[in-house]
mmCIF file of C-alpha atoms in Angstrom:
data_model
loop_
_atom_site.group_PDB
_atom_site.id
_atom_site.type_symbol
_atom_site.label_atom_id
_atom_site.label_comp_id
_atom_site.label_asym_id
_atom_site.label_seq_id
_atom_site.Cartn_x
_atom_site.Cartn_y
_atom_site.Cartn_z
ATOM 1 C CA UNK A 389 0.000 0.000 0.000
ATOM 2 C CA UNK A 390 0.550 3.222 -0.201
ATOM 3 C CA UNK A 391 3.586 4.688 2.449
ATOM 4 C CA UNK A 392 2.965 8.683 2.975
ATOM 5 C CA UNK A 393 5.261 10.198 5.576
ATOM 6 C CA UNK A 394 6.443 13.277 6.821
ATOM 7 C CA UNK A 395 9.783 14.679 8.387
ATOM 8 C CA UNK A 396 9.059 16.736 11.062
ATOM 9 C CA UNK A 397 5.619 16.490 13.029
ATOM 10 C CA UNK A 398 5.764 20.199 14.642
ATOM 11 C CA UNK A 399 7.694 23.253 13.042
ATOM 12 C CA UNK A 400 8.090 26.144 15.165
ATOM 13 C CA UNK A 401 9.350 29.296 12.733
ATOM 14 C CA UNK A 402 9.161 33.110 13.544
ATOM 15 C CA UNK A 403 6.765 35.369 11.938
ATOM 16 C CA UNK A 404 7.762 36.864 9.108
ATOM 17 C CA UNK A 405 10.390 33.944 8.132
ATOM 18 C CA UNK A 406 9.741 31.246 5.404
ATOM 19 C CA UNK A 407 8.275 27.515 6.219
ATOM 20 C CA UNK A 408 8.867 24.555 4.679
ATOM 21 C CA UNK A 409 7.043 21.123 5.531
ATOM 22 C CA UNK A 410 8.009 17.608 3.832
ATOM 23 C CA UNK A 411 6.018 15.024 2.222
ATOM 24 C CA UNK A 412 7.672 11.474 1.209
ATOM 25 C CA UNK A 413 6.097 8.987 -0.375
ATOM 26 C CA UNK A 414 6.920 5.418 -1.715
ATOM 27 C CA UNK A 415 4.880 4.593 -4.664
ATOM 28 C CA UNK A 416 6.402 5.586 -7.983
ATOM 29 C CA UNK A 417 3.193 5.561 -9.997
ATOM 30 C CA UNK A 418 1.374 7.733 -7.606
ATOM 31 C CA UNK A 419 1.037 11.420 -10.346
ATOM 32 C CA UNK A 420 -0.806 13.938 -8.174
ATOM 33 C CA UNK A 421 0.092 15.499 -4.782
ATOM 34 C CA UNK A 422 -2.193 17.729 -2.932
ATOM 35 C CA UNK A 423 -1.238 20.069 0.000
ATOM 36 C CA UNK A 424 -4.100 20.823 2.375
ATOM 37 C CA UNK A 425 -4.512 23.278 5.590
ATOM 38 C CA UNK A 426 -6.422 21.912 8.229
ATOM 39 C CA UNK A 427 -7.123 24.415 11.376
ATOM 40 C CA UNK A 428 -8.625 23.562 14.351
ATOM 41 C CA UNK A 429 -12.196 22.167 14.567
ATOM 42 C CA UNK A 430 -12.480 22.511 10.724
ATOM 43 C CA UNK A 431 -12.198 20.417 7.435
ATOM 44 C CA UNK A 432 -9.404 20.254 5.360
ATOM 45 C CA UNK A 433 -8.802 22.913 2.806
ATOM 46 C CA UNK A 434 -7.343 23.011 -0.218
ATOM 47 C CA UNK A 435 -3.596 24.896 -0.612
ATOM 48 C CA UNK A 436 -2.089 24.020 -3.875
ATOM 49 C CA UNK A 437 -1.478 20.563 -6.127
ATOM 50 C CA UNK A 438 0.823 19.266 -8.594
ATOM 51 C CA UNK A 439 1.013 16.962 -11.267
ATOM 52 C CA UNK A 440 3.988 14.304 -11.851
ATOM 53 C CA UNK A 441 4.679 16.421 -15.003
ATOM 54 C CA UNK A 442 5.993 19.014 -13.470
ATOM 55 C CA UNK A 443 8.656 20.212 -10.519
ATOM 56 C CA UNK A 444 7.444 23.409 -9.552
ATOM 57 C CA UNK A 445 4.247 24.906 -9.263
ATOM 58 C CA UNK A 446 3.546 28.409 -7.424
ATOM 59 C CA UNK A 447 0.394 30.155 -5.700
ATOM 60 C CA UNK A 448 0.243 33.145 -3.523
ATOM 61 C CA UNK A 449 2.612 32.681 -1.379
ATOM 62 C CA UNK A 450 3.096 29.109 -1.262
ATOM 63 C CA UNK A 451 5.157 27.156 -3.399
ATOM 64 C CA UNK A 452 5.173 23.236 -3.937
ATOM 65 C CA UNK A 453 8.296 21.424 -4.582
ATOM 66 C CA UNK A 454 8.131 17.855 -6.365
ATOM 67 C CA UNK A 455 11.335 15.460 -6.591
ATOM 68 C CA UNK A 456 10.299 12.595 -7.943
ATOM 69 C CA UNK A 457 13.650 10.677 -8.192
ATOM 70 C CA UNK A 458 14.010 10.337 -4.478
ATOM 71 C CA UNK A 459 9.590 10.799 -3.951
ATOM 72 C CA UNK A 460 9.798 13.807 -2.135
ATOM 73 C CA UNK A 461 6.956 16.421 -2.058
ATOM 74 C CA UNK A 462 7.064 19.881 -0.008
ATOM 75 C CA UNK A 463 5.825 22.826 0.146
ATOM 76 C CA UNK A 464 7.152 26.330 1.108
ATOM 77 C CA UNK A 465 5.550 28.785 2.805
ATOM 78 C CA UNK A 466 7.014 32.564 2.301
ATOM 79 C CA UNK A 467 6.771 35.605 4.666
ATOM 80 C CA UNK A 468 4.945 33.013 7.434
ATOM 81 C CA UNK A 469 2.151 34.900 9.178
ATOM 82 C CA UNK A 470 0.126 33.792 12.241
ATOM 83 C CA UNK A 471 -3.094 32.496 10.289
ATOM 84 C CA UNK A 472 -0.793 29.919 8.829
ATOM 85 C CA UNK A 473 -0.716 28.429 12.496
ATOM 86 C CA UNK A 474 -2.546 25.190 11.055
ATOM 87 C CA UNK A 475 -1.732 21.507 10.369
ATOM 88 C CA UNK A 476 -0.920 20.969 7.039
ATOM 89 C CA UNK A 477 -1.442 17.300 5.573
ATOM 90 C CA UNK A 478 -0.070 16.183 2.063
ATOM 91 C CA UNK A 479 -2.341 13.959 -0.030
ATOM 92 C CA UNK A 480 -0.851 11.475 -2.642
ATOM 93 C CA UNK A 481 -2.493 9.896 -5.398
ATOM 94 C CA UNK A 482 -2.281 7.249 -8.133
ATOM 95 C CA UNK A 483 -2.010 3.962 -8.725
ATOM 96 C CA UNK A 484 -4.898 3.082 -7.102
ATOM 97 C CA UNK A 485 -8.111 4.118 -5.818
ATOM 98 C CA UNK A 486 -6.913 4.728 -1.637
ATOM 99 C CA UNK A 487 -5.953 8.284 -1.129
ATOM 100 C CA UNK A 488 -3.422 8.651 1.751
ATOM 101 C CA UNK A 489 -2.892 11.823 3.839
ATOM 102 C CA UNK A 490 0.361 11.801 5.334
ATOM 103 C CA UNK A 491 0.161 11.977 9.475
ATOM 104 C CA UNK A 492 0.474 15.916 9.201
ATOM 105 C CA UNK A 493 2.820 18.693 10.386
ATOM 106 C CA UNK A 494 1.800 21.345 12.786
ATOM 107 C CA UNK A 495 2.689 24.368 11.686
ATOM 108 C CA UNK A 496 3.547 26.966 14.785
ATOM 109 C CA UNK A 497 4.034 30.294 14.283
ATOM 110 C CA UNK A 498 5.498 32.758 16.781
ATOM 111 C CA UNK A 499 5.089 36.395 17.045
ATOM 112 C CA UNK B 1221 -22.375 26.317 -5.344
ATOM 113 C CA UNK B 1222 -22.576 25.071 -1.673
ATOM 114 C CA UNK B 1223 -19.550 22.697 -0.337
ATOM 115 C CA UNK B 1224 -19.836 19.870 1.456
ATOM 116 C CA UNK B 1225 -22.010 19.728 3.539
ATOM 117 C CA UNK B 1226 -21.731 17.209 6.793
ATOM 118 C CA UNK B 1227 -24.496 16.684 9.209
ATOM 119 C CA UNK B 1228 -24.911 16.830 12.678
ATOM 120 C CA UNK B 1229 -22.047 19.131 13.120
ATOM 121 C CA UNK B 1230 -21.977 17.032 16.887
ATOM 122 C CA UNK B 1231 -23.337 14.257 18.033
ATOM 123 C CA UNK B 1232 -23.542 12.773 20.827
ATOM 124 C CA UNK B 1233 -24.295 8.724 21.594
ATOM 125 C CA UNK B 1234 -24.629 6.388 24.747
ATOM 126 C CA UNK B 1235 -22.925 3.083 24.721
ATOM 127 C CA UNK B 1236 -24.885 0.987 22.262
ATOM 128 C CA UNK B 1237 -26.661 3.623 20.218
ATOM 129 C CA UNK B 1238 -26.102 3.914 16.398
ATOM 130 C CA UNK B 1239 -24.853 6.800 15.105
ATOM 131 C CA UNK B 1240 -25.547 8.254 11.682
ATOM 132 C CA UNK B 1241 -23.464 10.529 9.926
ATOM 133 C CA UNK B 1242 -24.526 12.230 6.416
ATOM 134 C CA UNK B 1243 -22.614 13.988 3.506
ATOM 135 C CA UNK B 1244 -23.734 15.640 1.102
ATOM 136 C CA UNK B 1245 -21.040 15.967 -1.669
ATOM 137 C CA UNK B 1246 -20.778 19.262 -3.382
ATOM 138 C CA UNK B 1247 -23.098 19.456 -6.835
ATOM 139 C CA UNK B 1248 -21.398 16.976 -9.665
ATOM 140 C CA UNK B 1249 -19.279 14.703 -7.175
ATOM 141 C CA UNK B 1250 -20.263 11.240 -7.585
ATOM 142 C CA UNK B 1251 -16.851 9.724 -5.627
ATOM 143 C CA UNK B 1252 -17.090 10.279 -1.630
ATOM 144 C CA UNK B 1253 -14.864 9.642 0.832
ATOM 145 C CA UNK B 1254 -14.801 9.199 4.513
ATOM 146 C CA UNK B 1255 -12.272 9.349 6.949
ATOM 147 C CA UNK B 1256 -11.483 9.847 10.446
ATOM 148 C CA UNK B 1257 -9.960 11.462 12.632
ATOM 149 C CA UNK B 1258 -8.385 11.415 16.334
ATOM 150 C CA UNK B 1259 -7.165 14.096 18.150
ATOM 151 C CA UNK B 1260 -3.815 14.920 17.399
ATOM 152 C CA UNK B 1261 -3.447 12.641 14.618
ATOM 153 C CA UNK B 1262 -3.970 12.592 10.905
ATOM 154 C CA UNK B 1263 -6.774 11.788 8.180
ATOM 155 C CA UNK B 1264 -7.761 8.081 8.050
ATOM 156 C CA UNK B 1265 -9.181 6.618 5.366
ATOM 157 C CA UNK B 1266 -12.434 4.408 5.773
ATOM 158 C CA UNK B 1267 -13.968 3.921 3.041
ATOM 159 C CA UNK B 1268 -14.323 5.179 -0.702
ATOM 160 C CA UNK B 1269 -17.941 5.215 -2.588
ATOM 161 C CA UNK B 1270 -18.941 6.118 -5.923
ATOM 162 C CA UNK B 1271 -22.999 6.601 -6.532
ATOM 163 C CA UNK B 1272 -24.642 2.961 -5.267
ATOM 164 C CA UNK B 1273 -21.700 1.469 -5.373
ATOM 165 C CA UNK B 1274 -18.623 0.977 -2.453
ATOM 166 C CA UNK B 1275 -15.316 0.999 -4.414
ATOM 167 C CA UNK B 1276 -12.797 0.566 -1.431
ATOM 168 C CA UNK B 1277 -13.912 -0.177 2.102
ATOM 169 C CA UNK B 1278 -10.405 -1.445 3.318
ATOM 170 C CA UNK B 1279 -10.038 0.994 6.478
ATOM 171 C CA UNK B 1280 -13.259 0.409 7.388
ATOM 172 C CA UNK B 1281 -13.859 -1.999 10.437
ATOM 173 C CA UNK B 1282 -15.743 -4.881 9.770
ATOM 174 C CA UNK B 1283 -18.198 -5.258 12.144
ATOM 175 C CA UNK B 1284 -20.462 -2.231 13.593
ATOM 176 C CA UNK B 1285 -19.823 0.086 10.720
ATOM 177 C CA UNK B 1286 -21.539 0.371 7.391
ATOM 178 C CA UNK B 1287 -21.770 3.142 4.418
ATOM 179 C CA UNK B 1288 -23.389 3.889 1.244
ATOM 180 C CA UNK B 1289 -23.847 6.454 -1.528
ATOM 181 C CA UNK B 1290 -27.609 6.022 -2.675
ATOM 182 C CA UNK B 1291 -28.184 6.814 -5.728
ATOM 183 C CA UNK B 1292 -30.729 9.830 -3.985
ATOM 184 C CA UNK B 1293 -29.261 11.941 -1.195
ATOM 185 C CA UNK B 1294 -26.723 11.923 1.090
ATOM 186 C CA UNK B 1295 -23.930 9.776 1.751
ATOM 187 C CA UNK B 1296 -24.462 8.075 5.146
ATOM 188 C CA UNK B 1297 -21.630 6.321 7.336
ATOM 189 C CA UNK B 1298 -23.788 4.048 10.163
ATOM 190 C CA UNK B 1299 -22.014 2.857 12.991
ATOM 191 C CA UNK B 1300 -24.059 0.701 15.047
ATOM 192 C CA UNK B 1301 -23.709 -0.181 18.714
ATOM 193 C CA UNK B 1302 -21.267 2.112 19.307
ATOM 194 C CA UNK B 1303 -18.073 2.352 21.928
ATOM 195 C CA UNK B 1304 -15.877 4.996 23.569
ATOM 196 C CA UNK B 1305 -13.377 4.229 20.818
ATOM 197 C CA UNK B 1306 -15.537 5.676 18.022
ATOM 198 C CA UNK B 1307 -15.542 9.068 19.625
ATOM 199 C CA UNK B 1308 -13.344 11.189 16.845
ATOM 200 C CA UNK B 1309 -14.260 13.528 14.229
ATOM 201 C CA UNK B 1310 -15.615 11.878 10.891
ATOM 202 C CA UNK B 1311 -14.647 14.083 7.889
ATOM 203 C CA UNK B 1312 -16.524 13.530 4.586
ATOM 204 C CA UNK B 1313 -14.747 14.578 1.026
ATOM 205 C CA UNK B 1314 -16.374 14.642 -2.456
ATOM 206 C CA UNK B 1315 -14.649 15.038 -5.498
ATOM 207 C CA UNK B 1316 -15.842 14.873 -9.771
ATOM 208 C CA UNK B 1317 -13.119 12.128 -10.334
ATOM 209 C CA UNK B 1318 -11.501 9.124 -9.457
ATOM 210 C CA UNK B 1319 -8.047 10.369 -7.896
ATOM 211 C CA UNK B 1320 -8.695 14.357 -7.775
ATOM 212 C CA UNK B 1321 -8.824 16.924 -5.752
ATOM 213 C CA UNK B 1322 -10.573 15.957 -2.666
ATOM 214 C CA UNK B 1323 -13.363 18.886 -1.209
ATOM 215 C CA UNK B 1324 -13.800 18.442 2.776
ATOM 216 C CA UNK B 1325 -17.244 19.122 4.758
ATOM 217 C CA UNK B 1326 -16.605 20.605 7.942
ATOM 218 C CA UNK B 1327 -16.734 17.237 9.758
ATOM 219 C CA UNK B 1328 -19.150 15.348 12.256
ATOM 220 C CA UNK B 1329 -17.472 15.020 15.808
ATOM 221 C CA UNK B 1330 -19.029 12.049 17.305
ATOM 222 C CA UNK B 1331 -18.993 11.622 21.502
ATOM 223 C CA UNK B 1332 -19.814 8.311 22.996
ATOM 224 C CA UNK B 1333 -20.603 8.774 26.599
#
């Protein structure tokens, strides 16, 4: 099955600074990776997704980073402020019909 | 275009009640998800249902809990006879397609006294 993991379960960054949480996963056919937001007491949200076609892809603010030789997703957060505070999941899919949220990161941001 | 929409927001069940959770999937999704949720953990995935039909019920306990799609309204995830250990927050996700973007209802948090 599918094996979605992440580095670090809490990061702790000063506001203002940038953010960057890690995704790995293990399948190589999985082709689409989705970074959510989830605060407290609410849903899951939507940030940003990528294909397996490309390496890069940029929003407002947030930028997602894909390396698919060594299955590495993650996703940068610039100029962190406060109402980023938030867990953020990555979702991976492909090769199958399961989608797997990695176990999160909890995003802390200090004033 | 409304979201998705999860009903009760809370609920709250004695030892051996059932417990019935609905989702309604945002207009055009015909794939829902369910998963759930602990405190302090992540997303687990329960079960996966296109319209009448369960496509992947592999993290869904066998016994006590059940879920369909009819092909009229709402998603519904049953748990019958229910323990302490159910208490968590059910989320419910809809999307158009197989493998794509996944839209979240605002969860059902379910407390068994």
């Amino acid at each position: 099955g599918e094996s979605v993991g992440l580095h670090l379960p809490t990061l702790s960054v000063q506001e203002g600074d940038n953010s960057i949480i890690n995704c790995a996963y293990s399948n190589s056919a999985s082709d689409y990776f989705i970074w959510y937001k989830q605060e407290s007491g609410k849903g899951p949200q939507f940030i940003i997704d990528i294909r397996s076609n490309m390496d890069k892809r940029q929003g407002q603010r947030v930028t997602v980073l894909l390396n698919k030789t060594v299955k590495h997703l993650s996703l940068q957060i610039a100029a962190t402020q406060p109402g980023d505070s938030a867990v953020y999941f990555c979702l991976i899919t492909g090769g199958g019909n399961k989608l797997t949220f990695g176990t999160g990161t909890q995003l802390k941001v200090e004033l | 275009n409304a979201g998705v929409m999860q009903n009760p927001r809370h609920l709250v069940r004695r030892r051996g009640q059932e417990a019935r959770l609905r989702c309604s999937p945002m207009k055009g999704h015909s794939h829902v998800y369910w998963y759930r949720q602990l405190p302090e953990e992540g997303l687990k995935f329960m079960v996966y249902l296109q319209k009448e039909n369960i496509i992947d019920e592999s993290g869904m306990p066998k016994e006590r809990f059940s879920a369909e799609f009819p092909k009229e309204g709402p998603s519904i995830l049953r748990i019958q006879q229910v323990v302490r250990g159910d208490s968590a927050a059910y989320f419910c996700a809809s999307s158009p397609e197989r493998s794509g973007k996944l839209f979240f209802g605002s969860g059902t948090q379910l407390s068994v006294l």
